[in-house]
Tab-separated table of C-alpha atoms and ligand atoms in Angstrom:
chain	number	residue	atom	x	y	z
A	1	MET	CA	-4.446	18.800	23.561
A	2	ILE	CA	-5.291	20.709	19.870
A	3	PRO	CA	-8.612	21.447	19.443
A	4	ARG	CA	-10.374	19.453	16.948
A	5	LEU	CA	-11.618	22.937	14.914
A	6	PHE	CA	-7.548	23.166	14.411
A	7	ILE	CA	-7.390	19.846	13.021
A	8	PHE	CA	-10.656	20.487	11.014
A	9	LEU	CA	-9.121	23.528	9.244
A	10	CYS	CA	-5.577	22.184	8.600
A	11	CYS	CA	-7.558	19.313	6.885
A	12	LEU	CA	-9.064	22.202	5.159
A	13	LEU	CA	-6.211	23.882	4.133
A	14	THR	CA	-3.542	20.779	3.133
A	15	SER	CA	-6.237	18.147	1.785
A	16	CYS	CA	-6.433	16.549	5.021
A	17	LEU	CA	-2.781	16.303	5.439
A	18	VAL	CA	-2.341	16.180	9.305
A	19	PHE	CA	1.048	17.009	9.895
A	20	GLY	CA	3.456	14.310	8.933
A	21	LEU	CA	0.670	11.820	8.984
A	22	PRO	CA	-0.752	10.030	5.912
A	23	GLU	CA	-4.094	11.681	4.297
A	24	ASN	CA	-6.981	10.671	6.045
A	25	LEU	CA	-9.457	9.268	3.534
A	26	PRO	CA	-11.658	6.719	5.458
A	27	VAL	CA	-13.129	4.993	2.076
A	28	PRO	CA	-12.258	1.022	0.994
A	29	GLY	CA	-8.878	0.942	-0.135
A	30	GLY	CA	-8.239	4.311	1.816
A	31	ILE	CA	-6.391	4.892	5.659
A	32	ALA	CA	-8.632	6.235	8.555
A	33	ILE	CA	-6.538	7.987	11.083
A	34	VAL	CA	-8.366	8.016	14.342
A	35	GLU	CA	-7.436	9.905	17.429
A	36	ILE	CA	-6.407	7.605	20.331
A	37	GLU	CA	-5.840	8.502	24.131
A	38	ASP	CA	-2.107	6.695	23.931
A	39	ALA	CA	0.042	6.049	21.185
A	40	GLY	CA	1.600	2.941	23.167
A	41	ALA	CA	-2.169	1.034	23.139
A	42	LYS	CA	-1.966	-2.004	21.221
A	43	VAL	CA	-4.547	-1.544	18.483
A	44	ILE	CA	-6.116	-4.378	16.536
A	45	TYR	CA	-8.378	-3.953	13.462
A	46	ARG	CA	-9.760	-6.991	11.778
A	47	ASN	CA	-7.543	-9.105	13.544
A	48	SER	CA	-4.327	-7.070	12.427
A	49	ARG	CA	-2.277	-4.850	14.820
A	50	VAL	CA	-2.402	-1.254	13.274
A	51	MET	CA	0.076	1.381	13.168
A	52	THR	CA	-0.178	3.891	16.273
A	53	LEU	CA	2.100	7.470	15.766
A	54	ARG	CA	2.498	10.390	18.547
A	55	GLU	CA	2.107	13.715	16.753
A	56	GLN	CA	1.886	17.702	18.225
A	57	GLU	CA	0.945	16.035	21.251
A	58	GLN	CA	-2.100	14.009	20.330
A	59	SER	CA	-1.717	10.175	19.382
A	60	PHE	CA	-3.337	8.151	16.422
A	61	ALA	CA	-4.341	5.216	15.168
A	62	ILE	CA	-3.055	4.777	11.458
A	63	VAL	CA	-5.457	2.164	9.636
A	64	GLY	CA	-5.361	0.701	6.273
A	65	ILE	CA	-9.023	-0.123	4.994
A	66	PRO	CA	-9.618	-3.065	2.435
A	67	LEU	CA	-11.021	-2.284	-1.078
A	68	SER	CA	-13.262	-5.009	-0.049
A	69	ALA	CA	-14.436	-3.396	3.108
A	70	ASP	CA	-18.301	-2.503	2.994
A	71	PRO	CA	-19.069	0.826	3.934
A	72	GLY	CA	-20.310	1.931	7.480
A	73	THR	CA	-19.099	1.813	10.876
A	74	HIS	CA	-16.248	-0.288	11.638
A	75	LYS	CA	-14.916	-1.054	15.053
A	76	LEU	CA	-11.476	-0.846	16.228
A	77	LYS	CA	-9.714	-2.867	19.542
A	78	VAL	CA	-8.051	0.475	21.461
A	79	GLY	CA	-6.304	-1.875	24.647
A	80	ASN	CA	-9.364	-3.118	26.258
A	81	ARG	CA	-11.440	-0.876	24.733
A	82	THR	CA	-13.593	-0.432	21.493
A	83	ARG	CA	-13.670	2.664	18.969
A	84	GLU	CA	-15.653	2.884	15.945
A	85	PHE	CA	-15.021	4.833	13.122
A	86	VAL	CA	-17.031	5.197	9.852
A	87	VAL	CA	-16.013	4.244	6.413
A	88	GLN	CA	-17.461	6.085	3.282
A	89	PRO	CA	-18.262	4.574	-0.297
A	90	LYS	CA	-15.790	5.278	-2.776
A	91	ARG	CA	-16.509	3.905	-6.449
A	92	TYR	CA	-13.528	2.784	-8.347
A	93	ARG	CA	-13.303	2.566	-12.459
A	94	GLU	CA	-13.454	-0.260	-14.611
A	95	GLN	CA	-10.227	-1.486	-16.659
A	96	HIS	CA	-10.021	-4.004	-19.380
A	97	LEU	CA	-6.976	-5.352	-20.378
A	98	THR	CA	-5.735	-7.979	-22.512
A	99	ILE	CA	-2.869	-10.509	-21.433
A	100	LYS	CA	-1.012	-12.017	-24.418
A	101	ASN	CA	0.260	-14.929	-22.554
A	102	ASP	CA	-2.537	-16.732	-21.623
A	103	ARG	CA	-0.844	-18.685	-18.669
A	104	GLN	CA	-0.857	-15.208	-16.618
A	105	VAL	CA	-4.561	-15.441	-16.510
A	106	ASN	CA	-5.338	-18.877	-16.314
A	107	PRO	CA	-2.309	-20.638	-14.960
A	108	TYR	CA	-1.666	-23.859	-15.201
A	109	GLN	CA	-1.988	-26.190	-12.210
A	110	GLN	CA	1.920	-26.998	-12.409
A	111	ASP	CA	2.137	-23.151	-11.590
A	112	LEU	CA	-0.629	-23.096	-8.940
A	113	GLU	CA	1.756	-24.340	-6.222
A	114	ARG	CA	4.332	-21.672	-6.880
A	115	ILE	CA	1.959	-19.093	-6.903
A	116	ALA	CA	0.682	-20.171	-3.431
A	117	ASN	CA	3.917	-20.343	-1.864
A	118	GLU	CA	4.538	-17.230	-3.134
A	119	ARG	CA	1.266	-15.242	-1.831
A	120	ALA	CA	2.548	-17.067	1.241
A	121	GLU	CA	6.137	-15.268	1.198
A	122	MET	CA	4.463	-11.764	0.842
A	123	ASP	CA	1.976	-12.343	2.990
A	124	GLU	CA	4.322	-13.376	5.798
A	125	VAL	CA	5.996	-9.652	5.285
A	126	PHE	CA	2.491	-7.905	4.880
A	127	THR	CA	0.944	-9.265	8.182
A	128	SER	CA	4.255	-8.456	10.066
A	129	PHE	CA	4.632	-5.523	12.573
A	130	ASP	CA	8.127	-4.595	13.420
A	131	VAL	CA	8.216	-2.061	15.940
A	132	ASN	CA	12.180	-1.835	15.874
A	133	VAL	CA	12.484	-0.522	12.767
A	134	ALA	CA	12.116	3.081	12.333
A	135	THR	CA	8.184	4.017	11.404
A	136	PHE	CA	8.412	6.728	8.264
A	137	THR	CA	5.225	7.632	6.379
A	138	GLU	CA	6.119	10.436	4.000
A	139	PHE	CA	6.773	8.786	1.045
A	140	GLN	CA	8.128	10.221	-2.856
A	141	LEU	CA	7.384	8.508	-5.672
A	142	PRO	CA	9.979	5.724	-6.755
A	143	VAL	CA	10.236	6.903	-10.101
A	144	ASP	CA	8.915	10.123	-12.058
A	145	GLY	CA	6.364	9.566	-15.075
A	146	PRO	CA	2.899	9.225	-15.744
A	147	ILE	CA	0.353	6.994	-13.883
A	148	SER	CA	-0.363	4.941	-16.456
A	149	SER	CA	-3.295	2.611	-13.841
A	150	PRO	CA	-4.422	4.102	-10.740
A	151	PHE	CA	-4.965	2.301	-7.694
A	152	GLY	CA	-7.919	0.372	-6.526
A	153	LEU	CA	-9.504	0.015	-10.425
A	154	LYS	CA	-12.025	-2.776	-10.827
A	155	ARG	CA	-10.137	-5.092	-13.458
A	156	PHE	CA	-10.892	-7.569	-15.605
A	157	LEU	CA	-8.075	-9.615	-17.939
A	158	ASN	CA	-8.862	-10.985	-21.020
A	159	GLU	CA	-12.814	-10.217	-19.840
A	160	GLN	CA	-12.560	-12.295	-16.827
A	161	PRO	CA	-13.373	-10.505	-13.338
A	162	ARG	CA	-9.807	-10.764	-11.373
A	163	SER	CA	-8.523	-8.450	-7.972
A	164	PRO	CA	-8.775	-4.837	-8.340
A	165	HIS	CA	-5.651	-3.004	-8.638
A	166	SER	CA	-3.848	-2.955	-5.496
A	167	GLY	CA	-1.186	-0.578	-6.469
A	168	LEU	CA	-0.876	2.329	-9.212
A	169	ASP	CA	1.265	1.975	-12.292
A	170	ILE	CA	4.075	4.390	-13.399
A	171	ALA	CA	4.724	4.516	-17.239
A	172	VAL	CA	8.877	4.462	-17.587
A	173	ASP	CA	11.055	3.093	-19.382
A	174	GLU	CA	13.035	0.046	-18.924
A	175	GLY	CA	15.816	0.333	-17.255
A	176	VAL	CA	14.749	3.746	-15.157
A	177	ALA	CA	16.338	3.603	-11.697
A	178	ILE	CA	13.903	2.792	-9.024
A	179	LYS	CA	14.688	4.822	-5.660
A	180	ALA	CA	13.317	3.679	-2.249
A	181	THR	CA	10.169	5.430	-1.254
A	182	ALA	CA	11.252	6.091	2.538
A	183	PRO	CA	14.047	4.798	4.710
A	184	GLY	CA	13.320	0.766	5.392
A	185	ILE	CA	14.394	-2.377	5.933
A	186	VAL	CA	14.464	-4.765	2.493
A	187	ALA	CA	12.332	-7.402	3.399
A	188	VAL	CA	11.884	-9.625	0.321
A	189	THR	CA	13.576	-9.659	-2.842
A	190	GLY	CA	12.982	-12.402	-5.397
A	191	ASN	CA	11.412	-13.453	-9.158
A	192	TYR	CA	7.441	-14.020	-8.816
A	193	PHE	CA	5.223	-15.589	-10.933
A	194	PHE	CA	2.706	-12.459	-11.233
A	195	ASN	CA	4.653	-9.707	-10.297
A	196	GLY	CA	8.140	-10.566	-11.818
A	197	ASN	CA	11.258	-9.332	-10.226
A	198	THR	CA	9.949	-7.660	-6.813
A	199	VAL	CA	11.722	-6.228	-3.905
A	200	LEU	CA	9.321	-5.273	-0.780
A	201	VAL	CA	10.708	-2.745	2.088
A	202	ASP	CA	9.411	-2.460	5.707
A	203	HIS	CA	9.084	1.147	6.365
A	204	GLY	CA	7.971	0.174	10.029
A	205	GLN	CA	4.810	-1.133	12.358
A	206	GLY	CA	3.537	-3.060	9.035
A	207	LEU	CA	4.078	-0.345	6.884
A	208	ILE	CA	5.556	-2.449	3.447
A	209	SER	CA	6.167	-0.569	-0.079
A	210	MET	CA	6.432	-2.860	-3.247
A	211	TYR	CA	7.943	-2.530	-6.063
A	212	CYS	CA	7.612	-5.089	-9.220
A	213	HIS	CA	8.409	-5.970	-13.073
A	214	MET	CA	11.879	-4.881	-11.957
A	215	SER	CA	14.435	-5.556	-14.650
A	216	ARG	CA	16.859	-5.837	-12.064
A	217	ILE	CA	17.354	-5.700	-8.417
A	218	ASP	CA	20.108	-3.852	-6.775
A	219	VAL	CA	19.681	-4.774	-2.952
A	220	ALA	CA	19.618	-7.660	-0.717
A	221	LEU	CA	17.451	-9.047	1.817
A	222	GLY	CA	17.885	-7.328	5.021
A	223	ASN	CA	19.660	-4.244	3.251
A	224	LYS	CA	18.471	-0.646	4.707
A	225	VAL	CA	17.388	1.732	2.756
A	226	ASP	CA	17.345	5.525	2.745
A	227	SER	CA	15.290	7.466	0.466
A	228	ASP	CA	17.146	8.201	-2.868
A	229	ASP	CA	18.928	4.815	-2.640
A	230	ILE	CA	18.391	2.684	-5.769
A	231	LEU	CA	16.443	-0.573	-5.578
A	232	GLY	CA	16.899	-1.641	-8.639
A	233	ALA	CA	15.836	-0.635	-12.735
A	234	VAL	CA	12.216	-0.572	-14.290
A	235	GLY	CA	11.304	-3.335	-16.287
A	236	GLN	CA	8.540	-5.759	-17.604
A	237	THR	CA	9.454	-9.437	-15.576
A	238	GLY	CA	6.068	-10.829	-14.644
A	239	ARG	CA	2.387	-10.313	-16.069
A	240	VAL	CA	2.639	-7.265	-17.821
A	241	THR	CA	1.416	-5.344	-21.026
A	242	GLY	CA	4.595	-3.218	-21.322
A	243	PRO	CA	7.189	-1.661	-19.362
A	244	HIS	CA	6.300	0.046	-15.832
A	245	LEU	CA	6.526	0.347	-12.025
A	246	HIS	CA	3.882	-1.727	-10.229
A	247	TRP	CA	3.601	0.281	-6.826
A	248	SER	CA	2.368	-0.993	-3.643
A	249	VAL	CA	1.861	-0.007	-0.267
A	250	SER	CA	0.862	-2.308	2.587
A	251	LEU	CA	-0.513	-1.045	5.978
A	252	ASN	CA	-1.985	-3.505	8.145
A	253	ASN	CA	-1.922	-6.314	5.792
A	254	VAL	CA	-4.022	-3.765	3.755
A	255	ARG	CA	-3.413	-2.624	0.810
A	256	VAL	CA	-3.831	1.083	0.803
A	257	ASP	CA	-3.724	3.791	-2.212
A	258	PRO	CA	-0.213	5.059	-2.448
A	259	ASN	CA	-1.376	8.289	-2.930
A	260	LEU	CA	-2.426	9.212	0.748
A	261	PHE	CA	1.446	8.577	1.726
A	262	LEU	CA	2.526	11.536	-0.731
A	263	GLY	CA	1.258	14.472	1.113
A	264	SER	CA	0.337	17.562	-0.551
A	265	ARG	CA	3.670	17.587	-2.710
A	266	ASP	CA	2.676	14.864	-5.194
A	267	SER	CA	-0.855	14.064	-4.599
A	268	ASP	CA	-2.470	16.177	-7.243
B	1	LIG	ZN1	0.195	-2.558	-11.033
């Protein structure tokens, strides 16, 4: 058993990166790392199964917190017990974007069925929980470049309020190779109304990375990928204002800040 003080000191020294775990940032859009007695316990948060990991003889639940969550006390089911953790408030900035193709802001009636089908296809992956896929939580950036839109921005498209930005945008030229952020299994490839050419990679226990607006896709459904394997190339397909990679990370069906998986190497 490692004393709490030691973990606290580690947090101070490594900006809250505890060993190989993602960063503990219990805010809307963040992650709560909750110590539990047994990593084998079934942990549930908001009806979704939660990742558990064992590090240095301790067990932790790794809980994705939705951007829509209210600050305050949240409950976690751990086996047949209830654990509580506190979500702190966080304010995200606003972003106002102009999309030239108004159909991508106000889709036509005929687009809505396609959009609903695509959402269902993605939700099936986001809600999946595969214990047979090895879990990897230490990520690298899929491309090197400036962040043009951070995670969590409150978005207004053509001055209409829309869902907050659920990933981060990296501005790089069309054609730049996109690497897998960590080892995993390709869970979706396709062309989508908003996201354009898209790949989803399953990193185990409900941790999914998503790559959007690609110019081309170089992997197929079910492919096993290693970090550094090339998934395809940056593009500007779907709803975009220019070429970039939109990179999202989903944990227990919640889109969380991808920076929390980058460790101290890239999070500054
Ligand atoms: Zn984006």
